[in-house]
Coordinates of C-alpha atoms and ligand atoms in Angstrom, one line a residue:
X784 CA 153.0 4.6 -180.8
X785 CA 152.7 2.5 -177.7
X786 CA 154.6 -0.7 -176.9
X787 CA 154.4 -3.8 -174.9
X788 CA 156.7 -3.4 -172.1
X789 CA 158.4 -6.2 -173.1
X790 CA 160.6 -4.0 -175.6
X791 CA 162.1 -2.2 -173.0
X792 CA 164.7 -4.7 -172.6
X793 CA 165.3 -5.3 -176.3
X794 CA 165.9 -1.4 -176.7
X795 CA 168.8 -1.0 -178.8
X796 CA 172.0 -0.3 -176.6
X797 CA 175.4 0.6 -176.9
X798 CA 176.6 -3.2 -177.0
X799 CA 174.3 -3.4 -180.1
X800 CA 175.4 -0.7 -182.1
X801 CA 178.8 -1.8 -181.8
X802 CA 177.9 -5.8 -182.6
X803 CA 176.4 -4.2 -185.9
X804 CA 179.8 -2.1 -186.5
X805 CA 181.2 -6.3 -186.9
X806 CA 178.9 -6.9 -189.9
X807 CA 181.0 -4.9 -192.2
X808 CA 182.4 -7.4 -194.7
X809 CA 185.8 -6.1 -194.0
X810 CA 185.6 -7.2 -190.1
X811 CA 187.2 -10.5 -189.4
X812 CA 184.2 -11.4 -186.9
X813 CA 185.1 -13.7 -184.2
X814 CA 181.5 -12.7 -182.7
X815 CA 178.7 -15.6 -184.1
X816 CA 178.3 -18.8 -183.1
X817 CA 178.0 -20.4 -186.4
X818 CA 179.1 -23.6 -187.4
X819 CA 181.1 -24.2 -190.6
X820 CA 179.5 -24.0 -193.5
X821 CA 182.1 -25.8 -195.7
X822 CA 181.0 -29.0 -193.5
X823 CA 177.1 -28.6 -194.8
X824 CA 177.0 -31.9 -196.8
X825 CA 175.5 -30.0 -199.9
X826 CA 175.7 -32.9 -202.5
X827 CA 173.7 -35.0 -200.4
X828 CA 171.4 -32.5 -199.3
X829 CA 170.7 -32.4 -203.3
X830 CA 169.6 -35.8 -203.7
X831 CA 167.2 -35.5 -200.3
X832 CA 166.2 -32.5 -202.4
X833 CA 165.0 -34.9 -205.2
X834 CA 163.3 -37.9 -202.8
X835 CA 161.4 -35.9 -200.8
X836 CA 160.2 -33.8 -203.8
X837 CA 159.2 -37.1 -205.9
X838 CA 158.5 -40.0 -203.3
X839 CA 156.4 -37.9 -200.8
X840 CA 154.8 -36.0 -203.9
X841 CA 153.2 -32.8 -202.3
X842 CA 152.9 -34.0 -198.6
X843 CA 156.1 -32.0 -198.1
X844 CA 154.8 -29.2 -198.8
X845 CA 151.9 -28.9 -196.0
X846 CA 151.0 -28.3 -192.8
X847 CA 152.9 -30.9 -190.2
X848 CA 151.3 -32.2 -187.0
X849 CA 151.8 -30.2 -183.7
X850 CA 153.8 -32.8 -182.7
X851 CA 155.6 -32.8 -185.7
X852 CA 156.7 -35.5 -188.5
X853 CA 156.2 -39.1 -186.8
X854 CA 158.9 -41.0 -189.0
X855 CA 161.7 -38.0 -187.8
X856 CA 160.1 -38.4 -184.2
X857 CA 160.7 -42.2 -184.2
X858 CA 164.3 -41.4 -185.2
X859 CA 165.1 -38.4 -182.6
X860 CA 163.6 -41.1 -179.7
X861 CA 166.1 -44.3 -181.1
X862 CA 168.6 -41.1 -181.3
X863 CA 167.9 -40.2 -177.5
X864 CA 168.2 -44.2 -176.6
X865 CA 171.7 -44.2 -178.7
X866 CA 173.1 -40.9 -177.6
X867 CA 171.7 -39.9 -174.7
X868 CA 171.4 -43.1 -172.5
X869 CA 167.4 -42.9 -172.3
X870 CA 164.8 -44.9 -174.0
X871 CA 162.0 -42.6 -175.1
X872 CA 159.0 -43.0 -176.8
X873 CA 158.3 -41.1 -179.8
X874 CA 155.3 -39.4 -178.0
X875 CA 157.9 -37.8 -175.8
X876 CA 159.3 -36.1 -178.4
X877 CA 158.0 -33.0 -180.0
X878 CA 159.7 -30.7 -183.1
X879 CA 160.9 -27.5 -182.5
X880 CA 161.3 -24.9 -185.2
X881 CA 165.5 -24.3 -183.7
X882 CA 166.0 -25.1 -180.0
X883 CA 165.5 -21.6 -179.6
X884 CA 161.2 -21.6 -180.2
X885 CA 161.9 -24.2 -177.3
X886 CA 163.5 -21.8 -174.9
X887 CA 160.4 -19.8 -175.9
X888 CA 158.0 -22.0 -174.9
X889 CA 159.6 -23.2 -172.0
X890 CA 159.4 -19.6 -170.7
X891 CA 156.1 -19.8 -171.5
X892 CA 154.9 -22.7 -169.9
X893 CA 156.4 -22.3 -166.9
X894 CA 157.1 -18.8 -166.0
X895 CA 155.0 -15.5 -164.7
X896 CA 156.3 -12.1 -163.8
X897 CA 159.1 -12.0 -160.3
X898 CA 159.2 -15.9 -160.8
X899 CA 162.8 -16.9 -160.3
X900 CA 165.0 -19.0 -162.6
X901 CA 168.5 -20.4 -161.6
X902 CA 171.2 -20.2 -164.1
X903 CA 174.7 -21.0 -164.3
X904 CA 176.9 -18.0 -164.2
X905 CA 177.8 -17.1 -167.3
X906 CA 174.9 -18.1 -169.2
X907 CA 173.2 -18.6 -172.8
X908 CA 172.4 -14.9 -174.0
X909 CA 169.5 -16.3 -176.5
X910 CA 168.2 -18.0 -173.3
X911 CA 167.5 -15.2 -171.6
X912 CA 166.7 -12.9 -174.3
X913 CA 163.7 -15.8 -174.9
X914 CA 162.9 -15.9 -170.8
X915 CA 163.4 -11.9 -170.4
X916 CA 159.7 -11.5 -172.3
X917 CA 158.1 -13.4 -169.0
X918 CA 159.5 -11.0 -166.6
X919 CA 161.8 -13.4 -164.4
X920 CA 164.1 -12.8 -161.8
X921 CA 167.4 -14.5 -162.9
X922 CA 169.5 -16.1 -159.8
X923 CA 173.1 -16.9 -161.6
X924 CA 174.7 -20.3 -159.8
X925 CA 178.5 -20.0 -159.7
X926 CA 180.4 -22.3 -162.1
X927 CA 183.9 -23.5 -161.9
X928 CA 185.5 -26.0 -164.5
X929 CA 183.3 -28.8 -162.9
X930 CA 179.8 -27.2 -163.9
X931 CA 177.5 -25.6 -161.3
X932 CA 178.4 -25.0 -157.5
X933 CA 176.9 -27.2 -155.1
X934 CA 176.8 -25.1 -152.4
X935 CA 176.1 -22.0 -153.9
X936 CA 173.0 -24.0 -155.3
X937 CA 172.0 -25.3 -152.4
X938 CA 172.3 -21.6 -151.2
X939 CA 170.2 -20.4 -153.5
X940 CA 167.5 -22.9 -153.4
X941 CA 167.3 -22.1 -149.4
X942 CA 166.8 -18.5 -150.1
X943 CA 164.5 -18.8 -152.8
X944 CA 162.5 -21.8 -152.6
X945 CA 159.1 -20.0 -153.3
X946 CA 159.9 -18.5 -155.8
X947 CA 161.8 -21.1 -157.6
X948 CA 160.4 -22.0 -161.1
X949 CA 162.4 -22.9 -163.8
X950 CA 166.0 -24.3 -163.9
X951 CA 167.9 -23.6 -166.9
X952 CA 171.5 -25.3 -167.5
X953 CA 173.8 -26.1 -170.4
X954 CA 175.9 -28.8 -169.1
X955 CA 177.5 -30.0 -172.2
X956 CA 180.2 -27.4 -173.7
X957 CA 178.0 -24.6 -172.8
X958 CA 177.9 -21.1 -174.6
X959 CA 180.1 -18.7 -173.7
X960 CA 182.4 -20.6 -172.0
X961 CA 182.4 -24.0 -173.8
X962 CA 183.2 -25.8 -170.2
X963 CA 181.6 -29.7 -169.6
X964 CA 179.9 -30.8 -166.0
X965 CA 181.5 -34.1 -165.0
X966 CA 179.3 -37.0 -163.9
X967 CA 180.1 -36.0 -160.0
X968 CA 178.9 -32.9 -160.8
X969 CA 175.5 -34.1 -162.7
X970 CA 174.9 -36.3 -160.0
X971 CA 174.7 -34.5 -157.1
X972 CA 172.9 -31.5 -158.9
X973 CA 169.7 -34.0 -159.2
X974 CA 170.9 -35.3 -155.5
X975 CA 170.5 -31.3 -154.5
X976 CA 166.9 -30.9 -156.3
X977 CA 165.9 -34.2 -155.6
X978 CA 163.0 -32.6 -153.3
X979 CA 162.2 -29.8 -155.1
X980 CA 159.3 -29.9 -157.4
X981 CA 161.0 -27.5 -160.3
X982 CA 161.4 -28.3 -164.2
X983 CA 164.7 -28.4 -165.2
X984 CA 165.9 -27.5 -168.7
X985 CA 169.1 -29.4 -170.4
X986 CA 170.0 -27.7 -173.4
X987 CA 171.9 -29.8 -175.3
X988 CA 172.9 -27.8 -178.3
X989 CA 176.5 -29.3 -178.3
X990 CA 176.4 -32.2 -176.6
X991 CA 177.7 -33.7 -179.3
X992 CA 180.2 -31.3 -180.4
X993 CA 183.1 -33.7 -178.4
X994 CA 186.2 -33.5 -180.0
X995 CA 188.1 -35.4 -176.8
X996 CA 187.1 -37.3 -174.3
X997 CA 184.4 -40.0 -173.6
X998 CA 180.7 -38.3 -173.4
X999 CA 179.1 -37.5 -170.0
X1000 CA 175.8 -39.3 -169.5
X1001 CA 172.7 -36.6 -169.7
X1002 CA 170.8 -35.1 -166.6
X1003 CA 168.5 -36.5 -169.0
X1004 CA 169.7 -39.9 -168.7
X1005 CA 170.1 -39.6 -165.0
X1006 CA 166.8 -38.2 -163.7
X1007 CA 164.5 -40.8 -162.4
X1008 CA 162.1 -37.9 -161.4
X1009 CA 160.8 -36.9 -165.0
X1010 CA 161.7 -33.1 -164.1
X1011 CA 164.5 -33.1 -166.8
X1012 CA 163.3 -31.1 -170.0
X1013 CA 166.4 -32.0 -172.5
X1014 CA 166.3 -29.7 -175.5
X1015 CA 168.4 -31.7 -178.3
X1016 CA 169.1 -29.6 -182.3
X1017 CA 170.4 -30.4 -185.6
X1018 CA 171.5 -27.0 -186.1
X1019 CA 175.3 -28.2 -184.5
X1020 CA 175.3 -31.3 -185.9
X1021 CA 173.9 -30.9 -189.2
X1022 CA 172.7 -27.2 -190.5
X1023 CA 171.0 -24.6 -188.4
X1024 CA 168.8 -23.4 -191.9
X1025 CA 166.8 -26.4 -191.7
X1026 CA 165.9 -24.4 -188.0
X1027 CA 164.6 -28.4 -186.7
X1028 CA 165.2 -29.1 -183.1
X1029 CA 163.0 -31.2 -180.2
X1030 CA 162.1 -31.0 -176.8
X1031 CA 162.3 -34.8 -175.1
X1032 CA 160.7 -35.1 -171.4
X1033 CA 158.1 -36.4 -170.0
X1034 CA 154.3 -37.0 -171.8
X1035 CA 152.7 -35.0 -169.4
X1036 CA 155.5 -32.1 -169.6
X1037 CA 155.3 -32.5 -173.2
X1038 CA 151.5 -32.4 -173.3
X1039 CA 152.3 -28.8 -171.9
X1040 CA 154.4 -27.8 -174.9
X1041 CA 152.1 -29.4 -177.3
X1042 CA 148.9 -27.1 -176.2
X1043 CA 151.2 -24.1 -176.7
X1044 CA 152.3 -25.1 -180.2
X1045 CA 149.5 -24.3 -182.1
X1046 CA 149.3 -20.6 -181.3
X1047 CA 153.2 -20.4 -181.3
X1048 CA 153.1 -21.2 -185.2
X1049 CA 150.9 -23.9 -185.9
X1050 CA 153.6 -26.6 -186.9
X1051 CA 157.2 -26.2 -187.7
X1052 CA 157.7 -26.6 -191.4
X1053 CA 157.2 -29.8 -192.6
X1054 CA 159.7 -29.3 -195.4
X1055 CA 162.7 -29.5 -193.5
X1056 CA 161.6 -32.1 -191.1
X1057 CA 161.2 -34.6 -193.6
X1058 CA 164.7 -33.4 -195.1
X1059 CA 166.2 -34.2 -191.6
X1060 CA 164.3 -37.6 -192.1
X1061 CA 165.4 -38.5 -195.7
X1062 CA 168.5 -37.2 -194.8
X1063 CA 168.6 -39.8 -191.5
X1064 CA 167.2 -42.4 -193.5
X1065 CA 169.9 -42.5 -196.2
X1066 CA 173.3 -41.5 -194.7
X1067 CA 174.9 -42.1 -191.7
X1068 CA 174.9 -38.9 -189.6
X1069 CA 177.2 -39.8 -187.0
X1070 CA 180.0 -39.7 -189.7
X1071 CA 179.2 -36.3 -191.0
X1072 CA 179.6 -35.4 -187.3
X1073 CA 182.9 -37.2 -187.0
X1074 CA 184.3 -35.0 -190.0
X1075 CA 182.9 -32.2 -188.7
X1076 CA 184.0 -32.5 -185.3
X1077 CA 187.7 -33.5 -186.8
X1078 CA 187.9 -30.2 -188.9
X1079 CA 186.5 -28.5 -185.3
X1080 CA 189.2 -30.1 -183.5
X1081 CA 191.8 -28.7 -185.9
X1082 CA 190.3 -25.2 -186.1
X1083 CA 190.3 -24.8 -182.1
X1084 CA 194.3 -26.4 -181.9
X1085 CA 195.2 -23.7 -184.5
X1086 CA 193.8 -21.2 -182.8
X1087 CA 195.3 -22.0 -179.2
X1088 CA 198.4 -22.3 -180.4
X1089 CA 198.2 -18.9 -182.2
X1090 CA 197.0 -17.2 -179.1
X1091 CA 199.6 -19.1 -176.8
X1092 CA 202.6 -17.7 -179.0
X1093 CA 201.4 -14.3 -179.6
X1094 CA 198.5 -13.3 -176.9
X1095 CA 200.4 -11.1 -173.9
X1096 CA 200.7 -13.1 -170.9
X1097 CA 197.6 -11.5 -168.9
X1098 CA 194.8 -12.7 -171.3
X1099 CA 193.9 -16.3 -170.0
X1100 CA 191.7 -18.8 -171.5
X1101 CA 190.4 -22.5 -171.7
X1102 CA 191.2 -25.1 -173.8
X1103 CA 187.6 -26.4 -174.7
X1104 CA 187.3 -30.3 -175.2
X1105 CA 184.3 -29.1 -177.3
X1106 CA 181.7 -26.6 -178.2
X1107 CA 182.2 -23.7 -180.6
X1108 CA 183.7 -21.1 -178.2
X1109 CA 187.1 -19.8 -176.6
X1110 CA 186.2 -17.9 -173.7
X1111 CA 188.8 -15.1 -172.5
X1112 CA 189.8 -13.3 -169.6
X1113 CA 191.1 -9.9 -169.2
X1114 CA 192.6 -8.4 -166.7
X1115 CA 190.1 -7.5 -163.5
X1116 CA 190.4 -4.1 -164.0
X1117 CA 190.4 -3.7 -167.7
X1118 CA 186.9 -4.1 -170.5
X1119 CA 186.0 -6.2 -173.4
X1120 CA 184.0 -3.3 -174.3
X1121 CA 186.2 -0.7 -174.4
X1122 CA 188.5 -3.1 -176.5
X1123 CA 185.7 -4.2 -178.8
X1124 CA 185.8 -0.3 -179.7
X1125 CA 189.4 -0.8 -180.7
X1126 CA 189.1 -3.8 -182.4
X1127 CA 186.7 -2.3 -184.9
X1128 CA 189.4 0.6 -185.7
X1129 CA 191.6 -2.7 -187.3
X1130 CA 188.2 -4.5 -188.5
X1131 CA 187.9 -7.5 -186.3
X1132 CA 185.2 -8.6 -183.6
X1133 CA 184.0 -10.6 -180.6
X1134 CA 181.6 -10.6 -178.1
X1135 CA 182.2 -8.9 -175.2
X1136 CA 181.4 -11.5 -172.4
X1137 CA 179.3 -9.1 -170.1
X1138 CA 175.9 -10.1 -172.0
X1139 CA 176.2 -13.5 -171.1
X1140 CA 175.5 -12.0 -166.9
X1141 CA 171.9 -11.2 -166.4
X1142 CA 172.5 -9.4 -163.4
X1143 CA 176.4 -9.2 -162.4
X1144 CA 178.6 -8.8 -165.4
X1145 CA 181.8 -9.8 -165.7
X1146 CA 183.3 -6.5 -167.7
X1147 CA 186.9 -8.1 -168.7
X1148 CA 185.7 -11.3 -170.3
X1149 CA 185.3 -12.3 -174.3
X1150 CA 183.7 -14.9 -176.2
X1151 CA 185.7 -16.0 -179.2
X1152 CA 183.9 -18.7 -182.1
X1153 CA 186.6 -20.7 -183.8
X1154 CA 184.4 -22.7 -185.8
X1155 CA 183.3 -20.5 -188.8
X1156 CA 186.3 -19.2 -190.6
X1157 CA 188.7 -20.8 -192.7
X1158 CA 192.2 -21.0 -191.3
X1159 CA 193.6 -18.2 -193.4
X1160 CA 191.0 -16.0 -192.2
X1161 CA 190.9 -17.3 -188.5
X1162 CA 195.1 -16.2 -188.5
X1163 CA 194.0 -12.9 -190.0
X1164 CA 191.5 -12.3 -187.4
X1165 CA 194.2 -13.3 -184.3
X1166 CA 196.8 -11.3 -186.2
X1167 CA 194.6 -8.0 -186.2
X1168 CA 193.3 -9.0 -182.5
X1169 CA 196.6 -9.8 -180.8
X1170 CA 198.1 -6.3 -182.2
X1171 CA 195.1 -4.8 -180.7
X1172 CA 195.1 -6.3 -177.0
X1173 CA 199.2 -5.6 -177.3
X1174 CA 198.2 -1.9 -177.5
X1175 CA 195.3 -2.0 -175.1
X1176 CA 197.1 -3.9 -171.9
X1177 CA 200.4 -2.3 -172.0
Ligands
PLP2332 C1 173.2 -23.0 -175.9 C2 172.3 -22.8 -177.1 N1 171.1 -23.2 -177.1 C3 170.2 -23.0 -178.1 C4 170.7 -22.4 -179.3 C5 169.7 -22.2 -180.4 O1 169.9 -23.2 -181.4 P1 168.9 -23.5 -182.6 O2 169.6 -23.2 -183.8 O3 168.5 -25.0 -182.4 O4 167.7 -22.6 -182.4 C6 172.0 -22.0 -179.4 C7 172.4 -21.4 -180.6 O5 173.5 -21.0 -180.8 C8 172.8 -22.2 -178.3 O6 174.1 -21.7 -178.3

């Protein structure tokens, strides 16, 4: 049989085959990105169960609008106002079935074959699995602990400033590496694209997993140039089953997304959007994010002071001020692969941080979730891993 040749670059590799080896129930799997169940507020996700189910009769149970439910709509854009420092209408807002259909579509909208898109460098792996099925040339922006590198941007936009199409960042505790762009930072990356006609995508995922500090205003926020796509989820904040994001930017930009939808998969599913609604309607979100975020906080000071005791000296690592994700370094010379291998032998996992490259990888780095597990299982998992990386570096 003949395929597109799309699937050439989702043929099953070696990284694969071992990232399967982790699903064995008997692997302590440091690998996903998931956030805590035990924080899913279940007993009040029961009584939306009931309103939505009575009040709304059937209703719930059709097609939505392309745009998606207007009540949940009107409370992502007072949301956006709150949260995000910018007051949008609900007509700039549509629904998203996950953030991830939005990376989709944003490939889709904006990209064709050998167009180039500027990342940060490491970047979201679902992000460019999504953009990889447009046939783009990535461009990966150095980071440091401040966000992207001004003058490796500026670089870059010199070099490639015809081909330029799409910007893609993750400013807020991005995945892998969990690190936060500070407002200098945010400010002259618009001051550097201010005369360049390209879209840029914010994905926001996390930015409002904070456990510390005061929140950086969005390049959403501070874009007076409507070029700033900001891609906002409940999956982080609330559950990632109800799979109910939304794209904010401008009508026009949206008016793009919104001619797409219909062929993507008509709506997304009305059930869960007016879940999210009820569920916003009733109880006060921003406390269920407080817990969440407390028991986050907890997880990720348990863990660093695990790996500070008993990780050897030459594995070095962040202390994220939010996000989801440790992010490791090996020694130059040494491979998260080859210890991934290892790992498995005494059943645990992570993700070896070379997928998150495009085109360079960075062989000796790991991504770590702390966020999943219980604390009996996340010193388990360190236990098994520390022995392992003992054994590997001497
Ligand atoms: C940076 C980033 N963007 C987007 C997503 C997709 O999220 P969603 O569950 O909303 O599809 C994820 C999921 O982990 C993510 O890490």
């Amino acid at each position: 049989m003949k395929f597109a040749r799309r699937m050439e670059k989702f043929e099953s590799n070696e990284l694969l085959a071992l990232m399967q080896l982790a699903e064995n129930p008997d692997v302590i799997s440091f690998a996903g990105g998931f956030p805590a169940p035990e924080m899913f507020p279940l007993e009040e996700i029961k009584v939306v169960s009931q309103n939505i189910l009575c009040e709304e009769n059937r209703s719930a149970l059709q097609y939505a609008s392309t745009s998606g439910y207007k009540p949940l709509r009107e409370k992502i854009a007072e949301r956006m106002e709150k949260q995000k420092g910018r007051f949008v209408d609900a007509e700039q807002i549509m629904i998203t079935s996950g953030s991830q259909q939005a990376l989709d579509m944003s490939g889709m909208v904006f990209l064709d074959e050998n167009d180039v898109v500027f990342c940060e460098r490491p970047s979201y792996l679902g992000a460019i699995n999504a953009f990889n099925s447009y046939y783009p040339q990535y461009v990966e922006i150095e980071t440091d602990d401040q966000g992207m590198v001004i003058e490796d941007l500026l670089d870059n936009l010199q070099k490639y400033k015809d081909r330029l199409k799409m910007i893609y960042v993750i400013p807020d505790f991005q995945n892998p590496t969990s690190r936060c762009w500070s407002k200098e930072r945010r400010v002259e990356f618009l001051e550097a694209l201010k005369d360049y006609d390209v879209p840029i995508i914010e994905d926001g995922a996390y930015s409002e997993i904070r456990f510390e500090g005061e929140p950086e205003q969005s390049l959403f926020a501070l874009d007076n140039q409507n070029k700033v796509i900001f891609l906002g989820s409940f999956s982080k904040i609330f559950c990632p089953g109800f799979r109910v994001a939304w794209i904010a930017a401008s009508e026009e930009l949206i008016g793009k997304y919104l001619a797409l939808k219909p062929g993507v998969d008509l709506s997304s599913s009305s059930f869960s959007q007016r879940y999210i609604d009820q569920y916003l309607e009733i109880y006060d979100i921003d406390h269920h994010i407080k817990r969440t975020l407390e028991s986050y906080k907890d997880k990720r000071d348990f863990v660093y002071d695990y790996m500070k005791r008993e990780f050897p000296k030459e594995v070095t690592y962040n202390v994220p001020k939010g996000g989801l994700f440790f992010w490791l370094e090996l020694p130059e010379d040494k491979s998260a692969k080859e210890l991934l291998t290892l790992a498995l032998k005494e059943n645990v996992a992570f993700v070896p941080g070379c997928s998150f490259f495009p085109n360079k990888k960075m062989k000796n780095t790991i991504r770590m979730n702390f966020s999943n597990m219980s604390k009996e299982r996340l010193e388990e998992g360190l236990k098994r891993l520390s022995k392992v990386l003992i054994i590997y570096l001497k």
